[in-house]
PDB file of C-alpha atoms in Angstrom:
ATOM      1  CA  MET A   1      67.713 -62.098 -44.624  1.00  0.00           C
ATOM      2  CA  SER A   2      66.482 -61.280 -41.133  1.00  0.00           C
ATOM      3  CA  ILE A   3      69.972 -61.184 -38.369  1.00  0.00           C
ATOM      4  CA  ILE A   4      68.540 -62.166 -34.762  1.00  0.00           C
ATOM      5  CA  HIS A   5      70.815 -60.625 -32.605  1.00  0.00           C
ATOM      6  CA  LYS A   6      71.184 -63.538 -29.038  1.00  0.00           C
ATOM      7  CA  THR A   7      71.240 -60.206 -26.661  1.00  0.00           C
ATOM      8  CA  THR A   8      70.269 -57.941 -24.675  1.00  0.00           C
ATOM      9  CA  MET A   9      67.334 -55.249 -24.672  1.00  0.00           C
ATOM     10  CA  SER A  10      66.545 -52.243 -21.519  1.00  0.00           C
ATOM     11  CA  PRO A  11      63.778 -52.283 -20.896  1.00  0.00           C
ATOM     12  CA  THR A  12      62.384 -55.719 -22.977  1.00  0.00           C
ATOM     13  CA  LYS A  13      59.498 -55.200 -25.571  1.00  0.00           C
ATOM     14  CA  LEU A  14      57.558 -56.654 -22.999  1.00  0.00           C
ATOM     15  CA  GLU A  15      58.468 -54.726 -20.614  1.00  0.00           C
ATOM     16  CA  LEU A  16      57.516 -52.061 -22.957  1.00  0.00           C
ATOM     17  CA  LEU A  17      54.351 -53.135 -23.666  1.00  0.00           C
ATOM     18  CA  THR A  18      52.566 -53.497 -20.750  1.00  0.00           C
ATOM     19  CA  PRO A  19      52.541 -49.894 -19.455  1.00  0.00           C
ATOM     20  CA  TRP A  20      51.816 -49.063 -23.571  1.00  0.00           C
ATOM     21  CA  LEU A  21      48.747 -51.450 -23.958  1.00  0.00           C
ATOM     22  CA  PRO A  22      46.303 -49.969 -21.536  1.00  0.00           C
ATOM     23  CA  GLN A  23      46.131 -47.095 -23.339  1.00  0.00           C
ATOM     24  CA  GLN A  24      44.839 -48.129 -26.667  1.00  0.00           C
ATOM     25  CA  PRO A  25      41.129 -48.375 -27.227  1.00  0.00           C
ATOM     26  CA  TRP A  26      40.949 -52.702 -28.664  1.00  0.00           C
ATOM     27  CA  TYR A  27      42.509 -53.245 -25.403  1.00  0.00           C
ATOM     28  CA  ALA A  28      40.679 -55.020 -23.438  1.00  0.00           C
ATOM     29  CA  ALA A  29      40.645 -54.158 -19.994  1.00  0.00           C
ATOM     30  CA  ALA A  30      41.487 -55.975 -17.178  1.00  0.00           C
ATOM     31  CA  ARG A  31      41.482 -55.209 -13.460  1.00  0.00           C
ATOM     32  CA  ARG A  32      45.534 -55.900 -13.392  1.00  0.00           C
ATOM     33  CA  PRO A  33      47.980 -54.771 -15.060  1.00  0.00           C
ATOM     34  CA  PRO A  34      48.761 -56.491 -18.014  1.00  0.00           C
ATOM     35  CA  GLU A  35      50.653 -60.226 -17.647  1.00  0.00           C
ATOM     36  CA  LEU A  36      52.585 -60.660 -20.994  1.00  0.00           C
ATOM     37  CA  SER A  37      54.016 -63.630 -22.362  1.00  0.00           C
ATOM     38  CA  ARG A  38      55.214 -63.562 -26.424  1.00  0.00           C
ATOM     39  CA  VAL A  39      53.414 -66.638 -28.157  1.00  0.00           C
ATOM     40  CA  GLY A  40      54.472 -66.184 -31.962  1.00  0.00           C
ATOM     41  CA  GLY A  41      54.357 -63.816 -34.515  1.00  0.00           C
ATOM     42  CA  PHE A  42      56.727 -63.316 -37.759  1.00  0.00           C
ATOM     43  CA  ARG A  43      59.259 -60.880 -38.931  1.00  0.00           C
ATOM     44  CA  LEU A  44      59.776 -59.049 -42.611  1.00  0.00           C
ATOM     45  CA  ASP A  45      62.914 -57.978 -44.197  1.00  0.00           C
ATOM     46  CA  ASP A  46      62.824 -53.630 -45.153  1.00  0.00           C
ATOM     47  CA  PRO A  47      64.720 -54.073 -48.349  1.00  0.00           C
ATOM     48  CA  GLU A  48      67.215 -51.205 -46.982  1.00  0.00           C
ATOM     49  CA  GLY A  49      67.792 -53.295 -43.651  1.00  0.00           C
ATOM     50  CA  GLU A  50      67.342 -50.288 -41.623  1.00  0.00           C
ATOM     51  CA  VAL A  51      64.417 -51.077 -40.008  1.00  0.00           C
ATOM     52  CA  GLY A  52      63.097 -53.984 -37.916  1.00  0.00           C
ATOM     53  CA  ILE A  53      60.008 -55.837 -38.554  1.00  0.00           C
ATOM     54  CA  GLU A  54      58.403 -57.837 -36.428  1.00  0.00           C
ATOM     55  CA  PHE A  55      54.712 -58.541 -36.287  1.00  0.00           C
ATOM     56  CA  MET A  56      54.538 -60.321 -32.213  1.00  0.00           C
ATOM     57  CA  VAL A  57      51.376 -61.931 -30.706  1.00  0.00           C
ATOM     58  CA  VAL A  58      51.855 -61.114 -27.279  1.00  0.00           C
ATOM     59  CA  ARG A  59      49.191 -63.339 -24.447  1.00  0.00           C
ATOM     60  CA  ASP A  60      47.473 -61.118 -21.895  1.00  0.00           C
ATOM     61  CA  ASP A  61      47.091 -63.324 -18.905  1.00  0.00           C
ATOM     62  CA  ALA A  62      45.531 -60.547 -16.211  1.00  0.00           C
ATOM     63  CA  GLY A  63      41.350 -61.115 -16.917  1.00  0.00           C
ATOM     64  CA  ASP A  64      39.288 -63.538 -16.321  1.00  0.00           C
ATOM     65  CA  ARG A  65      40.959 -65.477 -18.698  1.00  0.00           C
ATOM     66  CA  PRO A  66      43.763 -65.253 -21.477  1.00  0.00           C
ATOM     67  CA  ALA A  67      43.991 -63.256 -24.065  1.00  0.00           C
ATOM     68  CA  TRP A  68      45.803 -62.235 -27.763  1.00  0.00           C
ATOM     69  CA  TYR A  69      47.447 -59.339 -29.300  1.00  0.00           C
ATOM     70  CA  HIS A  70      48.943 -58.463 -32.332  1.00  0.00           C
ATOM     71  CA  VAL A  71      51.198 -56.393 -32.693  1.00  0.00           C
ATOM     72  CA  PRO A  72      52.853 -54.823 -35.239  1.00  0.00           C
ATOM     73  CA  MET A  73      56.166 -53.307 -34.191  1.00  0.00           C
ATOM     74  CA  THR A  74      59.027 -51.486 -36.067  1.00  0.00           C
ATOM     75  CA  TYR A  75      62.580 -50.928 -34.271  1.00  0.00           C
ATOM     76  CA  ARG A  76      64.703 -47.855 -35.880  1.00  0.00           C
ATOM     77  CA  ALA A  77      68.267 -46.405 -34.895  1.00  0.00           C
ATOM     78  CA  ALA A  78      66.462 -42.766 -35.216  1.00  0.00           C
ATOM     79  CA  PRO A  79      63.357 -41.756 -34.499  1.00  0.00           C
ATOM     80  CA  LEU A  80      60.422 -41.508 -36.952  1.00  0.00           C
ATOM     81  CA  ASP A  81      59.530 -37.904 -38.124  1.00  0.00           C
ATOM     82  CA  GLY A  82      55.799 -36.901 -37.314  1.00  0.00           C
ATOM     83  CA  ALA A  83      54.973 -40.722 -35.591  1.00  0.00           C
ATOM     84  CA  GLU A  84      55.689 -39.279 -32.308  1.00  0.00           C
ATOM     85  CA  ARG A  85      52.308 -40.581 -31.039  1.00  0.00           C
ATOM     86  CA  ALA A  86      52.889 -44.247 -32.734  1.00  0.00           C
ATOM     87  CA  LEU A  87      55.949 -44.563 -30.582  1.00  0.00           C
ATOM     88  CA  ILE A  88      55.783 -47.758 -28.375  1.00  0.00           C
ATOM     89  CA  GLY A  89      59.476 -46.905 -26.171  1.00  0.00           C
ATOM     90  CA  THR A  90      63.121 -46.418 -26.642  1.00  0.00           C
ATOM     91  CA  THR A  91      65.039 -49.634 -25.553  1.00  0.00           C
ATOM     92  CA  GLU A  92      69.251 -49.708 -25.506  1.00  0.00           C
ATOM     93  CA  HIS A  93      69.849 -52.759 -27.822  1.00  0.00           C
ATOM     94  CA  GLY A  94      73.061 -55.235 -26.510  1.00  0.00           C
ATOM     95  CA  VAL A  95      74.677 -54.839 -29.722  1.00  0.00           C
ATOM     96  CA  LEU A  96      72.643 -51.819 -31.782  1.00  0.00           C
ATOM     97  CA  GLY A  97      72.711 -49.652 -29.273  1.00  0.00           C
ATOM     98  CA  GLN A  98      69.458 -47.303 -28.568  1.00  0.00           C
ATOM     99  CA  ARG A  99      66.090 -48.730 -30.995  1.00  0.00           C
ATOM    100  CA  TRP A 100      63.118 -46.618 -30.902  1.00  0.00           C
ATOM    101  CA  ILE A 101      60.283 -48.722 -31.432  1.00  0.00           C
ATOM    102  CA  TYR A 102      57.378 -47.975 -32.720  1.00  0.00           C
ATOM    103  CA  ASP A 103      53.648 -49.277 -33.596  1.00  0.00           C
ATOM    104  CA  GLY A 104      53.926 -50.498 -36.849  1.00  0.00           C
ATOM    105  CA  PRO A 105      51.161 -49.688 -38.784  1.00  0.00           C
ATOM    106  CA  HIS A 106      52.130 -45.814 -38.252  1.00  0.00           C
ATOM    107  CA  ASP A 107      55.679 -46.755 -40.046  1.00  0.00           C
ATOM    108  CA  PRO A 108      55.314 -46.791 -43.793  1.00  0.00           C
ATOM    109  CA  VAL A 109      58.019 -49.193 -44.225  1.00  0.00           C
ATOM    110  CA  LEU A 110      56.116 -51.713 -42.388  1.00  0.00           C
ATOM    111  CA  VAL A 111      53.162 -50.741 -44.370  1.00  0.00           C
ATOM    112  CA  ALA A 112      55.218 -51.644 -47.941  1.00  0.00           C
ATOM    113  CA  GLN A 113      56.309 -55.300 -46.654  1.00  0.00           C
ATOM    114  CA  LEU A 114      53.253 -55.669 -45.693  1.00  0.00           C
ATOM    115  CA  ILE A 115      51.880 -55.059 -49.075  1.00  0.00           C
ATOM    116  CA  ALA A 116      54.399 -56.273 -50.628  1.00  0.00           C
ATOM    117  CA  LEU A 117      53.891 -59.758 -49.118  1.00  0.00           C
ATOM    118  CA  LEU A 118      50.674 -59.666 -50.070  1.00  0.00           C
ATOM    119  CA  GLN A 119      51.929 -59.165 -53.418  1.00  0.00           C
ATOM    120  CA  GLY A 120      53.813 -62.078 -53.254  1.00  0.00           C
ATOM    121  CA  ARG A 121      57.089 -59.903 -53.595  1.00  0.00           C
ATOM    122  CA  ALA A 122      58.116 -60.619 -50.030  1.00  0.00           C
ATOM    123  CA  GLU A 123      58.747 -63.511 -48.148  1.00  0.00           C
ATOM    124  CA  PRO A 124      57.977 -64.045 -43.931  1.00  0.00           C
ATOM    125  CA  GLN A 125      60.681 -64.631 -41.763  1.00  0.00           C
ATOM    126  CA  ALA A 126      60.956 -66.376 -38.288  1.00  0.00           C
ATOM    127  CA  GLN A 127      60.573 -64.378 -35.423  1.00  0.00           C
ATOM    128  CA  SER A 128      63.695 -65.400 -33.545  1.00  0.00           C
ATOM    129  CA  GLU A 129      66.345 -67.191 -36.045  1.00  0.00           C
ATOM    130  CA  SER A 130      67.978 -66.135 -38.627  1.00  0.00           C
ATOM    131  CA  HIS A 131      67.786 -66.269 -42.380  1.00  0.00           C
ATOM    132  CA  THR A 132      65.005 -68.717 -41.731  1.00  0.00           C
ATOM    133  CA  PRO A 133      61.536 -67.818 -43.790  1.00  0.00           C
ATOM    134  CA  ASP A 134      58.587 -69.425 -42.031  1.00  0.00           C
ATOM    135  CA  PRO A 135      56.734 -71.440 -44.449  1.00  0.00           C
ATOM    136  CA  SER A 136      53.819 -71.111 -42.040  1.00  0.00           C
ATOM    137  CA  VAL A 137      53.186 -67.786 -42.584  1.00  0.00           C
ATOM    138  CA  THR A 138      50.225 -67.349 -45.867  1.00  0.00           C
ATOM    139  CA  ALA A 139      48.751 -64.531 -47.492  1.00  0.00           C
ATOM    140  CA  GLU A 140      46.168 -64.807 -49.927  1.00  0.00           C
ATOM    141  CA  VAL A 141      44.309 -62.350 -52.258  1.00  0.00           C
ATOM    142  CA  THR A 142      41.565 -63.437 -54.497  1.00  0.00           C
ATOM    143  CA  GLY A 143      40.281 -61.783 -57.758  1.00  0.00           C
ATOM    144  CA  ALA A 144      42.775 -59.540 -59.824  1.00  0.00           C
ATOM    145  CA  GLY A 145      45.168 -59.267 -57.158  1.00  0.00           C
ATOM    146  CA  LEU A 146      46.675 -56.433 -54.835  1.00  0.00           C
ATOM    147  CA  ASP A 147      46.577 -53.203 -56.685  1.00  0.00           C
ATOM    148  CA  VAL A 148      48.188 -49.724 -54.611  1.00  0.00           C
ATOM    149  CA  PRO A 149      48.202 -46.445 -55.616  1.00  0.00           C
ATOM    150  CA  ALA A 150      51.655 -44.885 -56.295  1.00  0.00           C
ATOM    151  CA  GLY A 151      52.882 -42.779 -53.295  1.00  0.00           C
ATOM    152  CA  ALA A 152      49.906 -44.577 -50.577  1.00  0.00           C
ATOM    153  CA  THR A 153      52.647 -46.475 -48.597  1.00  0.00           C
ATOM    154  CA  GLY A 154      54.414 -42.919 -47.587  1.00  0.00           C
ATOM    155  CA  ALA A 155      51.086 -41.970 -45.470  1.00  0.00           C
ATOM    156  CA  PRO A 156      48.630 -44.494 -44.918  1.00  0.00           C
ATOM    157  CA  ALA A 157      45.896 -42.977 -43.039  1.00  0.00           C
ATOM    158  CA  VAL A 158      45.810 -44.867 -39.480  1.00  0.00           C
ATOM    159  CA  ALA A 159      42.349 -45.636 -37.899  1.00  0.00           C
ATOM    160  CA  ASN A 160      42.641 -46.984 -34.667  1.00  0.00           C
ATOM    161  CA  GLY A 161      39.589 -47.982 -32.284  1.00  0.00           C
ATOM    162  CA  PRO A 162      37.827 -50.571 -30.302  1.00  0.00           C
ATOM    163  CA  ASP A 163      37.735 -53.290 -33.704  1.00  0.00           C
ATOM    164  CA  GLY A 164      41.634 -53.250 -34.702  1.00  0.00           C
ATOM    165  CA  THR A 165      43.454 -50.179 -36.600  1.00  0.00           C
ATOM    166  CA  ARG A 166      42.347 -49.970 -40.461  1.00  0.00           C
ATOM    167  CA  LEU A 167      45.028 -48.524 -43.212  1.00  0.00           C
ATOM    168  CA  LEU A 168      43.255 -46.829 -46.004  1.00  0.00           C
ATOM    169  CA  LEU A 169      46.287 -46.623 -48.981  1.00  0.00           C
ATOM    170  CA  GLY A 170      45.441 -43.862 -50.740  1.00  0.00           C
ATOM    171  CA  ASP A 171      43.069 -42.118 -51.863  1.00  0.00           C
ATOM    172  CA  GLY A 172      39.752 -44.235 -54.141  1.00  0.00           C
ATOM    173  CA  GLY A 173      42.874 -47.888 -52.882  1.00  0.00           C
ATOM    174  CA  PRO A 174      42.158 -51.138 -51.359  1.00  0.00           C
ATOM    175  CA  ALA A 175      41.961 -51.100 -47.389  1.00  0.00           C
ATOM    176  CA  LEU A 176      44.054 -53.073 -44.845  1.00  0.00           C
ATOM    177  CA  GLN A 177      42.487 -54.348 -41.204  1.00  0.00           C
ATOM    178  CA  VAL A 178      44.775 -55.275 -38.524  1.00  0.00           C
ATOM    179  CA  THR A 179      43.506 -57.908 -36.318  1.00  0.00           C
ATOM    180  CA  ARG A 180      44.664 -56.468 -32.692  1.00  0.00           C
ATOM    181  CA  VAL A 181      42.591 -58.829 -30.695  1.00  0.00           C
ATOM    182  CA  LEU A 182      43.371 -62.358 -32.277  1.00  0.00           C
ATOM    183  CA  ARG A 183      40.638 -65.853 -31.974  1.00  0.00           C
ATOM    184  CA  PRO A 184      41.251 -69.069 -33.007  1.00  0.00           C
ATOM    185  CA  GLU A 185      39.841 -69.788 -36.146  1.00  0.00           C
ATOM    186  CA  SER A 186      38.244 -73.409 -37.282  1.00  0.00           C
ATOM    187  CA  GLY A 187      40.228 -73.040 -40.786  1.00  0.00           C
ATOM    188  CA  ALA A 188      37.177 -71.939 -42.673  1.00  0.00           C
ATOM    189  CA  GLU A 189      37.724 -68.758 -44.935  1.00  0.00           C
ATOM    190  CA  PRO A 190      35.978 -65.804 -44.005  1.00  0.00           C
ATOM    191  CA  THR A 191      32.418 -65.402 -44.441  1.00  0.00           C
ATOM    192  CA  GLY A 192      29.422 -62.606 -43.876  1.00  0.00           C
ATOM    193  CA  VAL A 193      32.190 -59.678 -44.039  1.00  0.00           C
ATOM    194  CA  ARG A 194      31.359 -57.976 -47.558  1.00  0.00           C
ATOM    195  CA  GLY A 195      34.367 -56.857 -49.305  1.00  0.00           C
ATOM    196  CA  ALA A 196      36.916 -58.892 -47.098  1.00  0.00           C
ATOM    197  CA  ARG A 197      39.305 -60.479 -50.695  1.00  0.00           C
ATOM    198  CA  GLY A 198      42.351 -61.409 -48.736  1.00  0.00           C
ATOM    199  CA  HIS A 199      44.551 -62.099 -45.775  1.00  0.00           C
ATOM    200  CA  VAL A 200      47.769 -62.824 -43.798  1.00  0.00           C
ATOM    201  CA  SER A 201      47.603 -65.377 -41.481  1.00  0.00           C
ATOM    202  CA  ALA A 202      49.830 -67.191 -38.773  1.00  0.00           C
ATOM    203  CA  GLY A 203      49.570 -69.690 -35.566  1.00  0.00           C
ATOM    204  CA  TRP A 204      50.124 -68.758 -31.878  1.00  0.00           C
ATOM    205  CA  ARG A 205      50.620 -70.725 -28.794  1.00  0.00           C
ATOM    206  CA  LEU A 206      47.891 -71.678 -26.979  1.00  0.00           C
ATOM    207  CA  SER A 207      47.407 -71.207 -22.914  1.00  0.00           C
ATOM    208  CA  GLU A 208      46.635 -75.219 -22.629  1.00  0.00           C
ATOM    209  CA  GLY A 209      49.375 -76.244 -25.018  1.00  0.00           C
ATOM    210  CA  GLY A 210      48.756 -76.640 -28.469  1.00  0.00           C
ATOM    211  CA  GLU A 211      48.662 -73.498 -31.592  1.00  0.00           C
ATOM    212  CA  ALA A 212      45.903 -71.803 -33.020  1.00  0.00           C
ATOM    213  CA  ARG A 213      45.642 -69.353 -36.293  1.00  0.00           C
ATOM    214  CA  GLY A 214      44.292 -66.465 -37.063  1.00  0.00           C
ATOM    215  CA  ARG A 215      43.820 -63.773 -39.295  1.00  0.00           C
ATOM    216  CA  TYR A 216      46.529 -61.134 -38.986  1.00  0.00           C
ATOM    217  CA  VAL A 217      45.143 -58.533 -41.285  1.00  0.00           C
ATOM    218  CA  VAL A 218      42.353 -58.659 -44.356  1.00  0.00           C
ATOM    219  CA  LEU A 219      42.774 -57.007 -47.385  1.00  0.00           C
ATOM    220  CA  TYR A 220      39.412 -54.809 -48.256  1.00  0.00           C
ATOM    221  CA  ASP A 221      38.099 -52.635 -51.500  1.00  0.00           C
ATOM    222  CA  SER A 222      38.562 -49.913 -50.144  1.00  0.00           C
ATOM    223  CA  ASP A 223      34.355 -48.818 -50.867  1.00  0.00           C
ATOM    224  CA  THR A 224      33.638 -51.657 -48.511  1.00  0.00           C
ATOM    225  CA  ALA A 225      35.748 -51.425 -45.618  1.00  0.00           C
ATOM    226  CA  SER A 226      34.337 -50.982 -41.997  1.00  0.00           C
TER     227      SER A 226
END
């Protein structure tokens, strides 16, 4: 179960994200540097207990209207081989020492646990409380379930573009579309998206109060992912 240490990080996650976000192809450019606050998310456990996994939502108030960005991240005690371009930055954790923070879709541990969540084998955890499941996070798959080719999570093919981040899980396998710019939804199931057959949904706090929900991740058949 996730252990949340009540301690300091220097620099903080938001301080690391402030220069990193504008470099991403899905960031909606504003006239000023990002003005970020954390407004939601959840965690998953690494079965080995080595890698921290967080799906964070940040609100950016730098533009004419607020924007909500979904940033999955992993926290490691040492650099991840071959993932230099996915490094968000390093920070000094008050309990755990130096940590390397990565854009999560590039980390095979996060991808493996995201698949486990969609398969019903992983339980979402509260973002800020230790040993606390978060039942508000839902994962649904229609049809025959989610079958992933052996070894597909070891080196997922990552395509980062203006519509978000797509993970192709092996040759001929399914694809996961990680939503980066979140928009509140009415609660209706996705329509008009050919091949979408599953999703992970969760909430976040709105600037004017209240809460919105949306799809953090959408599952597609590989031949219909776009």
